[in-house]
PDB file of C-alpha atoms and ligand atoms in Angstrom:
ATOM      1  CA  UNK A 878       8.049  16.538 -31.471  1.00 46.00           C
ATOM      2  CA  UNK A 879      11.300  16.977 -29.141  1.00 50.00           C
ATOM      3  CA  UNK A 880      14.831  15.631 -30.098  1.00 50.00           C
ATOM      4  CA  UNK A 881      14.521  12.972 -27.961  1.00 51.00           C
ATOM      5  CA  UNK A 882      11.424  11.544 -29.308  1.00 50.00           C
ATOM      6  CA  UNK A 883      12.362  11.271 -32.753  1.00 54.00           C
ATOM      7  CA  UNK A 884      15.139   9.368 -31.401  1.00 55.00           C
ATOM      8  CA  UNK A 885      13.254   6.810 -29.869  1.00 57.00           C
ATOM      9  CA  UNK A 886      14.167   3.444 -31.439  1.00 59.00           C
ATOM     10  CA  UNK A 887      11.346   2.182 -33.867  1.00 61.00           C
ATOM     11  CA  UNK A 888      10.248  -0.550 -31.429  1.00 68.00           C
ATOM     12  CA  UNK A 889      10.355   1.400 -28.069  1.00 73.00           C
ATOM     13  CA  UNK A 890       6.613   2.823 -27.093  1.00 83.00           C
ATOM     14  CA  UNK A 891       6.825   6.429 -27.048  1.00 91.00           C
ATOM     15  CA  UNK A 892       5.604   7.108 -23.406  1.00 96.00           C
ATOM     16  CA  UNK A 893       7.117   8.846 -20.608  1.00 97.00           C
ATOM     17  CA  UNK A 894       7.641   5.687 -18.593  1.00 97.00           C
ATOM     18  CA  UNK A 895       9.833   4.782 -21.780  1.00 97.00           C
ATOM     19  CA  UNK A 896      11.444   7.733 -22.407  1.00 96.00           C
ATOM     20  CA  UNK A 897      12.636   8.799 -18.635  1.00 96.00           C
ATOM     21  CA  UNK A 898      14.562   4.523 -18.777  1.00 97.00           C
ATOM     22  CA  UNK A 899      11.365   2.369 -18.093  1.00 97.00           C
ATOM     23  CA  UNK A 900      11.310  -0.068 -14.892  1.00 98.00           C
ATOM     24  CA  UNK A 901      14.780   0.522 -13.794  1.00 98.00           C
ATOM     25  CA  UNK A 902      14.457   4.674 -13.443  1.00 98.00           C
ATOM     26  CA  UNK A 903      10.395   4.200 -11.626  1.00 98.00           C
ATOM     27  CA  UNK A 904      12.643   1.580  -9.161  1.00 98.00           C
ATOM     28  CA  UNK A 905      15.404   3.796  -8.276  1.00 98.00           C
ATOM     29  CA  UNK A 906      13.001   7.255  -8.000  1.00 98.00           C
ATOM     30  CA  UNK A 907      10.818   5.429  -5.746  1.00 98.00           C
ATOM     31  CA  UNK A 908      13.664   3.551  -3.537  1.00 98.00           C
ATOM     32  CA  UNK A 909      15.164   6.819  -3.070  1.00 98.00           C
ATOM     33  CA  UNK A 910      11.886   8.700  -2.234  1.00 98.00           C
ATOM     34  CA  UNK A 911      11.047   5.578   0.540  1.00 98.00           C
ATOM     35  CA  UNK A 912      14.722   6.377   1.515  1.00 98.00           C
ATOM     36  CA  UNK A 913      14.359   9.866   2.023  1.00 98.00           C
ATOM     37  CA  UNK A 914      11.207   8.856   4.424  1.00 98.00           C
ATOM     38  CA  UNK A 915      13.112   6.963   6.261  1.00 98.00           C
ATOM     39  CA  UNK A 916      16.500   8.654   6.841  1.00 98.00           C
ATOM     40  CA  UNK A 917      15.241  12.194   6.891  1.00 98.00           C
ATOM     41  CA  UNK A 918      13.453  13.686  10.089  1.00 98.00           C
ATOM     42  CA  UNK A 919      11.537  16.397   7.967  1.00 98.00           C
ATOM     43  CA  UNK A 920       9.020  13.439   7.431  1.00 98.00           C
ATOM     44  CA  UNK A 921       8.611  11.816  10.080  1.00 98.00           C
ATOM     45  CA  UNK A 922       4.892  12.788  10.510  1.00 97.00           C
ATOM     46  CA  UNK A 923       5.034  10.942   6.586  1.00 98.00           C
ATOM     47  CA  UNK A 924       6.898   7.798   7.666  1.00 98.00           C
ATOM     48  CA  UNK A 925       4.549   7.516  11.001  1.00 97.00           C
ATOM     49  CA  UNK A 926       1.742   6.915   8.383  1.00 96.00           C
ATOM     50  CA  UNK A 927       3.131   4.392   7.076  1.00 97.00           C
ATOM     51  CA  UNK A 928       3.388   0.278   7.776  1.00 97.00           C
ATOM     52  CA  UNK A 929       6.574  -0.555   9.484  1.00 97.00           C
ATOM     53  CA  UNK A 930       8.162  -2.461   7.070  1.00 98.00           C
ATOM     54  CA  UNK A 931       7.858  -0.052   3.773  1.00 98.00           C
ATOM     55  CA  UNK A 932       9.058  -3.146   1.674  1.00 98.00           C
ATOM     56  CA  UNK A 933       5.428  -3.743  -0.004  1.00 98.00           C
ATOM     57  CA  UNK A 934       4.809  -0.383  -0.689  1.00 98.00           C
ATOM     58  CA  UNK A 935       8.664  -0.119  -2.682  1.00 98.00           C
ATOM     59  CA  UNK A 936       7.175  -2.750  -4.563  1.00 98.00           C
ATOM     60  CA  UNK A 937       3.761  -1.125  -5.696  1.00 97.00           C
ATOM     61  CA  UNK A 938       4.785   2.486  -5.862  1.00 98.00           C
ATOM     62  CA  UNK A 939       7.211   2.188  -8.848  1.00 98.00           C
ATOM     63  CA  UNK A 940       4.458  -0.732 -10.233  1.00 98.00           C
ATOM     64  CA  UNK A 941       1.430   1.913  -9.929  1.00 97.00           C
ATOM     65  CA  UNK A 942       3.717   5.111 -11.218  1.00 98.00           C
ATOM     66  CA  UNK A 943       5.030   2.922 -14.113  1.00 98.00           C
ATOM     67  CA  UNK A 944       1.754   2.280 -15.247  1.00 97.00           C
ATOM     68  CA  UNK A 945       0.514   5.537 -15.034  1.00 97.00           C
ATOM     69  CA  UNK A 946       3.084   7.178 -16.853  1.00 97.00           C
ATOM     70  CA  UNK A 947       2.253   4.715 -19.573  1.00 97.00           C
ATOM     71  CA  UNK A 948       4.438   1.238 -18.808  1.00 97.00           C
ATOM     72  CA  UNK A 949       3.494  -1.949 -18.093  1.00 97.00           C
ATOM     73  CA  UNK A 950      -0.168  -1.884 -16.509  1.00 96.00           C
ATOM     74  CA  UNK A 951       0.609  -4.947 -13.708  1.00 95.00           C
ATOM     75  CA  UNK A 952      -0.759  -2.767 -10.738  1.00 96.00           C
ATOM     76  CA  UNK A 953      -3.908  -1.769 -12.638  1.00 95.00           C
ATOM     77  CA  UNK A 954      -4.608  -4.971 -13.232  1.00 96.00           C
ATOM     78  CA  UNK A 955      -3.963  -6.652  -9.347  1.00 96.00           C
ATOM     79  CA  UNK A 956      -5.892  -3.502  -8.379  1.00 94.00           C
ATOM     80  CA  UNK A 957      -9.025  -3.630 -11.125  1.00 94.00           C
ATOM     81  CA  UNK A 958     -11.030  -0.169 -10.136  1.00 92.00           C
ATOM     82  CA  UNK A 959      -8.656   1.042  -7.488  1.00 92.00           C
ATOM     83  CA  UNK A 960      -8.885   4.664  -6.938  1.00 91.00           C
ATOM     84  CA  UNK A 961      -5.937   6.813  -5.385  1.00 88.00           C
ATOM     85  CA  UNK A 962      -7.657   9.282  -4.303  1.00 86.00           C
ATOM     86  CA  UNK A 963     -10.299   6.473  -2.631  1.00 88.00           C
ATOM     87  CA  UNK A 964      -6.986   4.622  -1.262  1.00 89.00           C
ATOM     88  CA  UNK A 965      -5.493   7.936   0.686  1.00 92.00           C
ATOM     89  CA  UNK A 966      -9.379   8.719   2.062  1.00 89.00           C
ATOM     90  CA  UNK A 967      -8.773   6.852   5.410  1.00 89.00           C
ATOM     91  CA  UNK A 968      -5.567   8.470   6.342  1.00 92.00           C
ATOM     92  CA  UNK A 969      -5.455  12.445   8.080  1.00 90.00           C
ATOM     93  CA  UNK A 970      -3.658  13.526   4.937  1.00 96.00           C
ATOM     94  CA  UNK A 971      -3.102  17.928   5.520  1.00 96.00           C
ATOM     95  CA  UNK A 972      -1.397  20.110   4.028  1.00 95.00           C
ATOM     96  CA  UNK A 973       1.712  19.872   5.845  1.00 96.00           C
ATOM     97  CA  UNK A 974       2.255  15.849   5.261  1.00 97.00           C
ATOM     98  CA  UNK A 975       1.117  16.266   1.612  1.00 97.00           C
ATOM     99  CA  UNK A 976       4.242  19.042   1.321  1.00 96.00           C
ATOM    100  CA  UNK A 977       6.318  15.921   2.708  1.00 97.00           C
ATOM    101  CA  UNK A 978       5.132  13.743   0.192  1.00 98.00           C
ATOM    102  CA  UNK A 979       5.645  16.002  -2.395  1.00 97.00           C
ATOM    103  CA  UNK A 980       9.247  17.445  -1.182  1.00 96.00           C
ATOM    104  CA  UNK A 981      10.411  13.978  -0.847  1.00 97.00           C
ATOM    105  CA  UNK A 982       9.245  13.029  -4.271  1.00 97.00           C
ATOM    106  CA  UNK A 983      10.735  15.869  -5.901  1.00 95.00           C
ATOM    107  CA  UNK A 984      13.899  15.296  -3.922  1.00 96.00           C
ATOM    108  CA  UNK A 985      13.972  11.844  -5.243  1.00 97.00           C
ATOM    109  CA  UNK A 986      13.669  13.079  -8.672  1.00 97.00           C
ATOM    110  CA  UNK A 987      16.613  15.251  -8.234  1.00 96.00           C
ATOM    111  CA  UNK A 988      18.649  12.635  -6.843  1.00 97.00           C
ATOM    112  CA  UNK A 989      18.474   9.838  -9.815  1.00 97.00           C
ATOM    113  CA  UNK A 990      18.098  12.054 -12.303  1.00 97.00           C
ATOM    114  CA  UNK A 991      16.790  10.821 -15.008  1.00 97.00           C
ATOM    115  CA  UNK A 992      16.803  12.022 -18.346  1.00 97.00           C
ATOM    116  CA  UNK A 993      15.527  13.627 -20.495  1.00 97.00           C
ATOM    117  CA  UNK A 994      15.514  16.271 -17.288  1.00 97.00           C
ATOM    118  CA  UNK A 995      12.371  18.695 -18.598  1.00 97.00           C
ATOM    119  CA  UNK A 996       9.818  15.257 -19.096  1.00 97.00           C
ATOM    120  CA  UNK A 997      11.357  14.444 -15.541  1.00 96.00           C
ATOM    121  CA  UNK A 998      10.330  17.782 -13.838  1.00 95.00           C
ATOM    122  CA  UNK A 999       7.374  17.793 -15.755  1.00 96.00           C
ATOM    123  CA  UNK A1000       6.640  14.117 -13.658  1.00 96.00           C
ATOM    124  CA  UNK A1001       8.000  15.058 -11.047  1.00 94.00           C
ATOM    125  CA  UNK A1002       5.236  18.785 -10.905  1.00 93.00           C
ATOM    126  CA  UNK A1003       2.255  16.673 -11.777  1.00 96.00           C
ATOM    127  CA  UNK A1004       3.207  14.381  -8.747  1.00 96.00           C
ATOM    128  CA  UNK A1005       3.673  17.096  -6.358  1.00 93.00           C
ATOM    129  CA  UNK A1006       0.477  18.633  -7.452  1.00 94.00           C
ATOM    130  CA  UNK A1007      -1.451  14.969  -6.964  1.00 94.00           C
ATOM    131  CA  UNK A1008      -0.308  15.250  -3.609  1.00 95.00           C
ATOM    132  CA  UNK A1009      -1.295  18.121  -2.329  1.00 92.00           C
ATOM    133  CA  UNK A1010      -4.921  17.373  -3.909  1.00 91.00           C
ATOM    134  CA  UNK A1011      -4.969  14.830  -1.712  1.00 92.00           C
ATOM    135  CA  UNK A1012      -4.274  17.066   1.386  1.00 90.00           C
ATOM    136  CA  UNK A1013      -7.263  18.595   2.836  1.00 85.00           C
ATOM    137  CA  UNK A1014      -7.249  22.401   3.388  1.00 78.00           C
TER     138      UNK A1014
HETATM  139  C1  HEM B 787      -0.394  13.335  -0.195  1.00 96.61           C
HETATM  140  C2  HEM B 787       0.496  12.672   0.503  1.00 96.61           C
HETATM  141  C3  HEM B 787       0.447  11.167   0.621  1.00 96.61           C
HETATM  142  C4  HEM B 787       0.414  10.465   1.777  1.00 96.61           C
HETATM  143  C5  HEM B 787       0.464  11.027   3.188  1.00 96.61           C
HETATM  144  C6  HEM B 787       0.339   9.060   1.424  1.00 96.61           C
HETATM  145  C7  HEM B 787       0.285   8.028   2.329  1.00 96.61           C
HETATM  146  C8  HEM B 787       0.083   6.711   2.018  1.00 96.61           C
HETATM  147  C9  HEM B 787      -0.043   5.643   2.974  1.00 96.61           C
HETATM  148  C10 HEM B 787       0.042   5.847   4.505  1.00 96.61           C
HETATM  149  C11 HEM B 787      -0.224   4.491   2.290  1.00 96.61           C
HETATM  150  C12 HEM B 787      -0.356   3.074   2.893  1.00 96.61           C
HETATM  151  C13 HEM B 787       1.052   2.575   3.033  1.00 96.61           C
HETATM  152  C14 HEM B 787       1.276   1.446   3.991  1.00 96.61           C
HETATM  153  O1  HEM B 787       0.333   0.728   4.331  1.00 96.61           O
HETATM  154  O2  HEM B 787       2.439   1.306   4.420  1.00 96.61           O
HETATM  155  C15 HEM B 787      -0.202   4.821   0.882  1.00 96.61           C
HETATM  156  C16 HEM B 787      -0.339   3.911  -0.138  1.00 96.61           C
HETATM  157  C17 HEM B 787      -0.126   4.209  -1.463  1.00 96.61           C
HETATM  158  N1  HEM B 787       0.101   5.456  -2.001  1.00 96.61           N
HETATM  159 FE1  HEM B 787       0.176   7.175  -0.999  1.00 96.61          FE
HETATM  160  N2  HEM B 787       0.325   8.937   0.058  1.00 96.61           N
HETATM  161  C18 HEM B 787       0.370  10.198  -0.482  1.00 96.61           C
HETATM  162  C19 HEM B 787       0.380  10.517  -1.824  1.00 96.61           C
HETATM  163  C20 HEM B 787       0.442   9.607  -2.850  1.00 96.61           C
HETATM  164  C21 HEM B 787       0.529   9.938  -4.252  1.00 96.61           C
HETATM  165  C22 HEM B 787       0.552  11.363  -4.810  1.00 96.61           C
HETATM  166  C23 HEM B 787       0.582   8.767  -4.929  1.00 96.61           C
HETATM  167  C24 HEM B 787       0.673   8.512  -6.400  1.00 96.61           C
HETATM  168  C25 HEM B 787       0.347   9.389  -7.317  1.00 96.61           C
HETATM  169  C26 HEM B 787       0.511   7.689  -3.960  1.00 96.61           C
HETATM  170  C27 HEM B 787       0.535   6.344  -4.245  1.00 96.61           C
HETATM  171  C28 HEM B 787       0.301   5.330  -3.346  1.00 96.61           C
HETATM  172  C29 HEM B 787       0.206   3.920  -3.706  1.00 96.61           C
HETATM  173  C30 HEM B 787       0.378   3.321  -5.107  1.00 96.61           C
HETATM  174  C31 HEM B 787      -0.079   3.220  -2.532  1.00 96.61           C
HETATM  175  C32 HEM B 787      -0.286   1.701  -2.395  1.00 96.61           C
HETATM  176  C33 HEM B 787      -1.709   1.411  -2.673  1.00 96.61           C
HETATM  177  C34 HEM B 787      -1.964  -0.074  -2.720  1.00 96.61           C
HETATM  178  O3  HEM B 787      -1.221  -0.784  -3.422  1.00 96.61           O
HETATM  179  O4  HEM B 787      -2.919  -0.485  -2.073  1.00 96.61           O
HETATM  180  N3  HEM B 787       0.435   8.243  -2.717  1.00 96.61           N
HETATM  181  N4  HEM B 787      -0.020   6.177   0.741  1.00 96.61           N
END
């Protein structure tokens, strides 16, 4: 057990969405990495993918990455059976736009910050590796 666990408060689930700061942190992480997609030409092929308005989707990234890493299960539930892997079938996801993904993610990571910083990059490597399974070679 780390440090940081055994200082969890009594009442506070030990998961990582608790541990990196809960809603607030998943928010940020994912307003910066929609950010990122938007301001930065390096993913432009990434943003093209995308809806125009990117408001929905800074609404259910932070809700489906929350849950995942262990928080409150809200997406899951709207979504009963959903599979990500399923969702990203029907766009040309390669290589190149699943390094995007990833590189914007980690940047986003980088930029907030969270603590504690190893369970962070930890995240943050898993992510990055999701993505690029979804990339076809
Ligand atoms: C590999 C690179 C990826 C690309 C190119 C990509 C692209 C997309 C696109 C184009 C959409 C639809 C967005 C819209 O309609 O505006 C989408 C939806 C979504 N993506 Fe990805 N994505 C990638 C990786 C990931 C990863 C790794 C995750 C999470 C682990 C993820 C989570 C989601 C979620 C939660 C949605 C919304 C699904 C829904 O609520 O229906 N994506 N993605």
């Amino acid at each position: 057990m780390t440090v940081e666990a055994e200082a969890q408060p009594a009442d506070t689930p030990d998961t990582p969405f608790h541990r990196i700061g809960g809603a607030p942190v998943f928010a940020a992480i994912c307003n910066r990495f929609y950010d990122l997609m938007e301001q930065d030409p390096a993913y432009a092929e990434l943003r093209a993918m995308h809806a125009p308005d990117l408001a929905p989707m800074r609404a259910a990234l932070p809700k489906f990455l929350g849950g995942w890493a262990g928080g409150p299960r809200d997406w899951f539930e709207a979504n009963p059976g959903r599979c990500m892997m399923s969702v990203h079938k029907s766009f040309a996801i390669d290589q190149a736009v699943a390094g995007q993904w990833a590189e914007a993610m980690r940047r986003a990571f980088a930029d907030v910050a969270p603590e504690p910083a190893d369970l962070a990059a930890a995240i943050g490597d898993i992510l990055a590796d999701l993505a690029r399974g979804m990339g076809r070679e």
